[in-house]
Tab-separated table of C-alpha atoms and ligand atoms in Angstrom:
chain	number	residue	atom	x	y	z
A	30	MET	CA	-6.221	25.179	39.470
A	31	ASN	CA	-3.464	27.487	38.327
A	32	ILE	CA	-1.008	25.409	36.355
A	33	PRO	CA	1.225	27.380	33.962
A	34	SER	CA	0.009	26.636	30.440
A	35	ASN	CA	3.486	25.899	29.082
A	36	ILE	CA	3.747	22.991	31.546
A	37	VAL	CA	0.379	21.676	30.423
A	38	THR	CA	1.550	21.983	26.816
A	39	LEU	CA	4.756	20.128	27.650
A	40	ILE	CA	2.894	17.279	29.361
A	41	ALA	CA	0.426	17.072	26.455
A	42	GLY	CA	3.363	16.976	24.020
A	43	ILE	CA	5.082	14.166	25.929
A	44	ALA	CA	1.840	12.155	26.145
A	45	LEU	CA	1.192	12.685	22.428
A	46	THR	CA	4.724	11.533	21.578
A	47	LEU	CA	4.500	8.424	23.764
A	48	ILE	CA	1.088	7.447	22.385
A	49	SER	CA	2.353	7.943	18.808
A	50	LEU	CA	5.491	5.879	19.418
A	51	TRP	CA	3.480	3.087	21.008
A	52	TYR	CA	0.804	3.005	18.298
A	53	GLY	CA	3.441	3.149	15.544
A	54	GLN	CA	4.689	-0.242	16.756
A	55	ASN	CA	1.326	-1.748	17.763
A	56	HIS	CA	-1.142	-0.803	15.014
A	57	GLY	CA	-1.586	-4.429	13.923
A	58	LEU	CA	-2.386	-3.364	10.355
A	59	LEU	CA	0.196	-5.455	8.508
A	60	PRO	CA	-0.071	-9.163	7.698
A	61	ILE	CA	2.586	-11.675	8.768
A	62	ALA	CA	6.050	-10.832	7.433
A	63	ALA	CA	7.481	-13.767	5.477
A	64	SER	CA	10.531	-12.389	3.667
A	65	ASN	CA	13.917	-10.917	4.604
A	66	GLU	CA	12.842	-7.692	2.913
A	67	ALA	CA	9.602	-7.297	4.862
A	68	GLY	CA	11.278	-5.972	8.020
A	69	GLN	CA	12.605	-2.859	6.297
A	70	VAL	CA	9.259	-2.074	4.688
A	71	ASP	CA	7.530	-2.532	8.034
A	72	GLU	CA	9.961	-0.183	9.785
A	73	LEU	CA	9.245	2.469	7.167
A	74	PHE	CA	5.507	1.899	7.526
A	75	ASN	CA	5.752	2.063	11.322
A	76	LEU	CA	7.601	5.380	11.131
A	77	MET	CA	4.904	6.799	8.845
A	78	MET	CA	2.242	5.454	11.207
A	79	THR	CA	3.988	7.106	14.183
A	80	ILE	CA	4.126	10.480	12.423
A	81	ALA	CA	0.541	10.179	11.203
A	82	THR	CA	-0.700	9.296	14.688
A	83	GLY	CA	1.106	12.289	16.184
A	84	LEU	CA	-0.310	14.658	13.552
A	85	PHE	CA	-3.800	13.206	13.959
A	86	LEU	CA	-3.731	13.654	17.750
A	87	LEU	CA	-2.261	17.166	17.432
A	88	VAL	CA	-4.786	18.400	14.871
A	89	GLU	CA	-7.826	16.716	16.418
A	90	GLY	CA	-6.700	17.748	19.908
A	91	VAL	CA	-6.455	21.409	18.911
A	92	ILE	CA	-9.883	21.236	17.237
A	93	ILE	CA	-11.561	19.694	20.279
A	94	TYR	CA	-9.760	22.062	22.649
A	95	SER	CA	-10.831	25.079	20.558
A	96	VAL	CA	-14.425	23.950	20.239
A	97	ILE	CA	-14.712	23.803	24.034
A	98	LYS	CA	-12.451	26.684	25.044
A	99	PHE	CA	-13.621	29.243	22.476
A	100	ARG	CA	-17.300	28.344	22.416
A	101	ARG	CA	-19.565	31.408	22.181
A	102	LYS	CA	-20.842	32.433	25.602
A	103	GLN	CA	-24.591	32.722	25.955
A	104	GLY	CA	-25.791	36.202	25.029
A	105	ASP	CA	-22.447	37.125	23.432
A	106	THR	CA	-23.188	38.707	20.043
A	107	THR	CA	-19.823	40.402	19.498
A	108	ASP	CA	-17.390	39.514	16.712
A	109	GLY	CA	-14.142	37.694	17.406
A	110	PRO	CA	-10.844	39.616	17.257
A	111	PRO	CA	-9.853	40.482	13.639
A	112	ILE	CA	-6.722	38.289	13.243
A	113	GLU	CA	-5.029	38.398	9.818
A	114	GLY	CA	-2.429	35.690	9.444
A	115	ASN	CA	0.555	34.792	11.576
A	116	VAL	CA	3.845	34.655	9.702
A	117	PRO	CA	5.907	32.691	12.257
A	118	LEU	CA	3.102	30.109	12.526
A	119	GLU	CA	2.876	29.839	8.724
A	120	ILE	CA	6.614	29.260	8.531
A	121	VAL	CA	6.551	26.593	11.265
A	122	TRP	CA	3.685	24.594	9.816
A	123	THR	CA	5.242	24.710	6.363
A	124	ALA	CA	8.750	23.823	7.541
A	125	ILE	CA	7.783	20.834	9.719
A	126	PRO	CA	5.863	18.930	6.993
A	127	THR	CA	8.659	19.748	4.519
A	128	VAL	CA	11.224	18.151	6.817
A	129	ILE	CA	8.941	15.121	7.378
A	130	VAL	CA	8.425	14.665	3.634
A	131	PHE	CA	12.179	14.862	2.983
A	132	ILE	CA	12.972	12.318	5.704
A	133	LEU	CA	10.335	9.891	4.376
A	134	ALA	CA	11.495	10.400	0.777
A	135	ILE	CA	15.126	9.624	1.591
A	136	TYR	CA	14.264	6.738	3.913
A	137	SER	CA	11.821	5.103	1.479
A	138	PHE	CA	14.334	5.474	-1.341
A	139	GLU	CA	16.908	3.704	0.833
A	140	VAL	CA	14.511	0.809	1.444
A	141	TYR	CA	13.564	0.650	-2.238
A	142	ASN	CA	17.226	0.552	-3.209
A	143	ALA	CA	18.095	-2.088	-0.590
A	144	MET	CA	15.287	-4.282	-1.952
A	145	GLY	CA	16.795	-4.051	-5.428
A	146	GLY	CA	14.292	-1.567	-6.807
A	147	LEU	CA	16.989	0.175	-8.841
A	148	ASP	CA	18.757	-3.003	-9.935
A	149	PRO	CA	16.884	-6.233	-9.224
A	150	MET	CA	19.753	-8.350	-10.560
A	151	ALA	CA	22.102	-6.989	-7.872
A	152	SER	CA	19.817	-7.147	-4.869
A	153	HIS	CA	21.833	-9.691	-2.901
A	154	ASP	CA	22.569	-7.395	0.010
A	155	MET	CA	19.469	-8.766	1.758
A	156	ARG	CA	21.021	-12.214	2.199
A	157	PRO	CA	22.420	-13.182	5.569
A	158	LYS	CA	26.054	-12.070	5.663
A	159	GLN	CA	27.559	-15.548	5.927
A	160	GLN	CA	25.995	-16.542	2.616
A	161	ILE	CA	27.725	-13.814	0.635
A	162	ALA	CA	30.854	-15.091	-1.058
A	163	MET	CA	33.829	-12.816	-0.427
A	164	ASN	CA	37.228	-12.694	-2.109
A	165	THR	CA	40.453	-11.977	-0.201
A	166	GLU	CA	39.954	-8.222	-0.359
A	167	GLY	CA	36.544	-8.588	1.247
A	168	LYS	CA	34.705	-7.604	-1.903
A	169	GLU	CA	31.623	-9.497	-2.865
A	170	ILE	CA	32.092	-11.955	-5.690
A	171	ALA	CA	29.583	-11.945	-8.507
A	172	LEU	CA	27.157	-14.843	-8.356
A	173	GLY	CA	28.435	-18.000	-9.966
A	174	LEU	CA	31.942	-16.636	-10.469
A	175	GLY	CA	34.496	-18.164	-8.126
A	176	ALA	CA	31.800	-19.347	-5.768
A	177	SER	CA	32.117	-22.906	-4.525
A	178	PRO	CA	29.506	-25.338	-5.885
A	179	GLU	CA	27.713	-25.507	-2.514
A	180	SER	CA	27.466	-21.774	-2.031
A	181	GLU	CA	26.475	-21.332	-5.651
A	182	GLN	CA	23.715	-23.841	-5.089
A	183	SER	CA	22.333	-22.015	-2.059
A	184	ASN	CA	22.972	-18.433	-3.201
A	185	ALA	CA	21.960	-18.495	-6.825
A	186	PRO	CA	18.451	-17.063	-7.102
A	187	LEU	CA	15.678	-19.445	-8.062
A	188	MET	CA	14.423	-18.068	-11.351
A	189	VAL	CA	10.696	-18.187	-12.015
A	190	ASN	CA	8.938	-16.634	-14.992
A	191	VAL	CA	5.570	-15.155	-14.081
A	192	ASN	CA	3.019	-14.543	-16.785
A	193	GLY	CA	-0.216	-12.686	-16.083
A	194	ILE	CA	-3.243	-13.415	-18.270
A	195	GLN	CA	-6.927	-12.779	-17.807
A	196	TYR	CA	-7.493	-14.297	-15.195
A	197	ALA	CA	-4.628	-16.390	-13.901
A	198	TRP	CA	-0.960	-16.329	-13.064
A	199	ILE	CA	1.233	-18.881	-14.847
A	200	PHE	CA	4.573	-19.802	-13.289
A	201	THR	CA	7.324	-21.327	-15.409
A	202	TYR	CA	10.503	-22.720	-13.865
A	203	PRO	CA	13.264	-22.500	-16.498
A	204	ASP	CA	15.570	-24.841	-14.507
A	205	THR	CA	13.155	-27.752	-14.315
A	206	GLY	CA	10.615	-26.995	-17.030
A	207	ILE	CA	7.745	-27.109	-14.552
A	208	ILE	CA	4.745	-24.976	-15.413
A	209	ALA	CA	2.240	-24.365	-12.645
A	210	GLY	CA	-0.766	-22.285	-11.684
A	211	ASP	CA	0.586	-21.618	-8.204
A	212	LEU	CA	4.039	-20.665	-6.996
A	213	HIS	CA	6.305	-22.938	-4.939
A	214	VAL	CA	9.673	-21.839	-3.534
A	215	PRO	CA	12.155	-23.141	-0.965
A	216	ILE	CA	12.835	-21.225	2.240
A	217	ASP	CA	15.939	-19.004	2.623
A	218	ARG	CA	16.887	-19.006	-1.039
A	219	PRO	CA	16.574	-15.791	-3.064
A	220	VAL	CA	13.818	-15.931	-5.660
A	221	GLN	CA	13.927	-13.874	-8.812
A	222	LEU	CA	10.634	-13.427	-10.582
A	223	ASN	CA	10.618	-12.306	-14.201
A	224	ILE	CA	7.184	-10.829	-14.637
A	225	ASN	CA	5.225	-10.020	-17.768
A	226	ALA	CA	1.654	-10.026	-19.043
A	227	SER	CA	0.113	-11.380	-22.222
A	228	ASP	CA	-3.043	-9.315	-22.585
A	229	VAL	CA	-3.689	-6.337	-20.283
A	230	ILE	CA	-1.901	-4.735	-17.337
A	231	HIS	CA	-1.925	-6.844	-14.180
A	232	ALA	CA	-0.019	-6.389	-10.933
A	233	PHE	CA	1.702	-9.187	-9.069
A	234	TRP	CA	1.245	-8.660	-5.343
A	235	LEU	CA	2.568	-10.692	-2.398
A	236	PRO	CA	1.275	-8.881	0.709
A	237	GLU	CA	3.166	-11.076	3.219
A	238	PHE	CA	6.422	-10.413	1.338
A	239	ARG	CA	5.776	-6.658	0.993
A	240	ILE	CA	6.365	-6.667	-2.746
A	241	LYS	CA	4.233	-5.673	-5.705
A	242	GLN	CA	5.117	-5.248	-9.356
A	243	ASP	CA	3.095	-4.214	-12.381
A	244	ALA	CA	2.877	-6.876	-15.085
A	245	ILE	CA	2.796	-5.034	-18.398
A	246	PRO	CA	2.424	-6.604	-21.857
A	247	GLY	CA	5.632	-6.244	-23.853
A	248	ARG	CA	7.779	-5.270	-20.895
A	249	ASP	CA	9.686	-7.567	-18.523
A	250	ALA	CA	9.955	-6.630	-14.875
A	251	GLN	CA	11.933	-8.260	-12.087
A	252	LEU	CA	11.173	-8.831	-8.433
A	253	THR	CA	13.567	-10.462	-6.012
A	254	PHE	CA	12.909	-11.568	-2.473
A	255	THR	CA	14.044	-14.186	0.027
A	256	PRO	CA	11.268	-16.099	1.783
A	257	ASN	CA	12.080	-16.869	5.418
A	258	ARG	CA	8.909	-18.466	6.757
A	259	VAL	CA	7.388	-21.780	5.712
A	260	GLY	CA	3.714	-21.527	4.845
A	261	GLN	CA	1.123	-20.742	2.223
A	262	TYR	CA	0.455	-17.135	1.260
A	263	PRO	CA	-1.916	-15.371	-1.122
A	264	VAL	CA	-0.833	-14.145	-4.566
A	265	ILE	CA	-3.144	-11.358	-5.693
A	266	CYS	CA	-3.648	-9.375	-8.869
A	267	ALA	CA	-3.578	-5.756	-7.709
A	268	GLU	CA	-4.576	-4.033	-10.966
A	269	LEU	CA	-8.179	-4.005	-12.152
A	270	CYS	CA	-7.751	-6.147	-15.254
A	271	GLY	CA	-11.275	-7.087	-16.290
A	272	ALA	CA	-14.534	-8.600	-15.174
A	273	TYR	CA	-12.976	-11.482	-13.228
A	274	HIS	CA	-10.060	-9.491	-11.785
A	275	GLY	CA	-11.306	-10.314	-8.273
A	276	GLY	CA	-10.850	-14.023	-8.994
A	277	MET	CA	-7.266	-13.668	-10.184
A	278	LYS	CA	-5.757	-15.187	-7.071
A	279	THR	CA	-3.474	-18.077	-6.354
A	280	THR	CA	-1.012	-19.069	-3.641
A	281	LEU	CA	2.698	-18.969	-2.920
A	282	THR	CA	3.885	-21.974	-0.912
A	283	VAL	CA	7.197	-21.650	0.914
A	284	HIS	CA	8.624	-25.126	1.501
A	285	THR	CA	11.560	-26.445	3.467
A	286	ALA	CA	14.429	-27.318	1.126
A	287	GLU	CA	13.529	-31.044	1.257
A	288	ASP	CA	9.810	-30.481	0.656
A	289	TYR	CA	10.637	-28.226	-2.272
A	290	GLU	CA	12.821	-30.936	-3.847
A	291	GLN	CA	9.926	-33.340	-3.378
A	292	TRP	CA	7.530	-30.909	-5.057
A	293	VAL	CA	9.936	-30.495	-7.972
A	294	GLN	CA	10.224	-34.260	-8.360
A	295	ASP	CA	6.479	-34.870	-8.064
A	296	ASN	CA	5.679	-32.269	-10.687
A	297	THR	CA	8.471	-33.240	-13.030
A	298	PHE	CA	7.164	-36.822	-13.072
A	299	ALA	CA	3.532	-35.760	-13.149
A	300	GLN	CA	4.132	-33.668	-16.232
A	301	ALA	CA	6.129	-36.365	-17.957
A	302	ASP	CA	3.621	-39.131	-17.151
A	303	ASN	CA	0.350	-37.372	-17.537
A	304	PRO	CA	0.690	-33.945	-19.078
A	305	GLN	CA	-3.024	-33.402	-19.608
A	306	GLU	CA	-4.230	-34.225	-16.112
A	307	SER	CA	-1.509	-32.875	-13.864
A	308	VAL	CA	-2.079	-29.598	-12.044
A	309	ALA	CA	1.044	-28.153	-13.553
A	310	LEU	CA	0.196	-28.170	-17.227
A	311	ASN	CA	2.547	-27.691	-20.101
A	312	ILE	CA	1.073	-24.774	-21.979
A	313	SER	CA	3.557	-24.677	-24.786
A	314	ASN	CA	1.405	-27.048	-26.827
A	315	SER	CA	-2.028	-26.353	-25.399
A	316	SER	CA	-4.405	-23.551	-26.255
A	317	ASP	CA	-5.586	-20.892	-23.795
A	318	GLN	CA	-8.815	-22.774	-23.530
A	319	GLU	CA	-7.124	-26.022	-22.590
A	320	PHE	CA	-4.744	-24.328	-20.204
A	321	LEU	CA	-7.384	-22.334	-18.366
A	322	ALA	CA	-9.943	-25.112	-18.121
A	323	PRO	CA	-8.696	-26.388	-14.714
A	324	TYR	CA	-8.902	-22.868	-13.295
A	325	ALA	CA	-12.292	-22.044	-14.750
A	326	GLU	CA	-14.075	-23.892	-11.965
A	327	ASP	CA	-12.140	-22.026	-9.256
A	328	LEU	CA	-12.940	-18.704	-10.862
A	329	GLY	CA	-16.581	-19.478	-11.482
A	330	ILE	CA	-16.263	-18.829	-15.193
A	331	GLU	CA	-17.972	-20.799	-17.909
A	332	ALA	CA	-15.555	-22.644	-20.170
A	333	GLU	CA	-17.221	-20.935	-23.155
A	334	ALA	CA	-16.343	-17.528	-21.709
A	335	ILE	CA	-12.688	-18.525	-21.580
A	336	ALA	CA	-12.808	-19.835	-25.115
A	337	GLN	CA	-13.819	-16.375	-26.323
A	338	LEU	CA	-10.840	-14.672	-24.699
A	339	HIS	CA	-8.033	-13.643	-27.074
A	340	PRO	CA	-7.945	-16.960	-28.950
A	341	ASP	CA	-4.476	-16.443	-30.397
A	342	HIS	CA	-2.246	-14.815	-27.811
A	343	HIS	CA	0.297	-17.625	-27.771
A	344	HIS	CA	1.064	-17.204	-31.444
B	24	CU	CU1	-5.147	-9.301	-13.303
């Protein structure tokens, strides 16, 4: 065998690139994507995975090659050649990661901005184009201004207030007055969550929607997203918030528009008819203890333990 080494290097480089590109799209590490925003996050993640795979194969390949190729021959007691640095090599392996970091920084900032990270109230560029109301000059019209009643109905974000407490999420719907321990939204309508916490720092995480937001006492935070897949998805607290942090879970149900209307009606009547026994409780006139009682069983907490938690945080 007498193959020129630069050809071998070229073939190895092509193979490494192809494997990286394939694995970047087929790693299977992400859960189902259920929001319009998820695609952009996944593309960013896939690019990072492609780069990481290439670097992993390059570094590990060179190590394995060197271990075999430069292994000490039996009986060889001489020293290796005294090599002191290699300036061109140093420049190359500093410049390449610098370029990679800059590309990822700019790209991830673009995604963050497109998802409304800089201005959650203005994050309607994720909606399908035909839903965006335009005036005659082709400029987007502010929500609710000049929009026809139908388009206002379908475009206006569904507002939900999210309150994190040890150890539950409480969802309040300002439009309908519904208060619930799990989140229900209709498909294909933007949702705006107004997130805060009443005791310690929590983090509101929707893995299938690729969004996460700290919930901090005394500070309101917004998250907007548009669900595009009917189903039930986990809602997780992603900030260690106390002994029962691991139990601070609930679900987000994405309904069809009709099913969502039904849910709204069912819960509106349930709360009016039977406020104490319905799942969606009205907390405005119940204590923490009363409010948390239905969840205590799910969390495996004694009712007495809940009673001892910050007895006056609604005052
Ligand atoms: Cu928490």
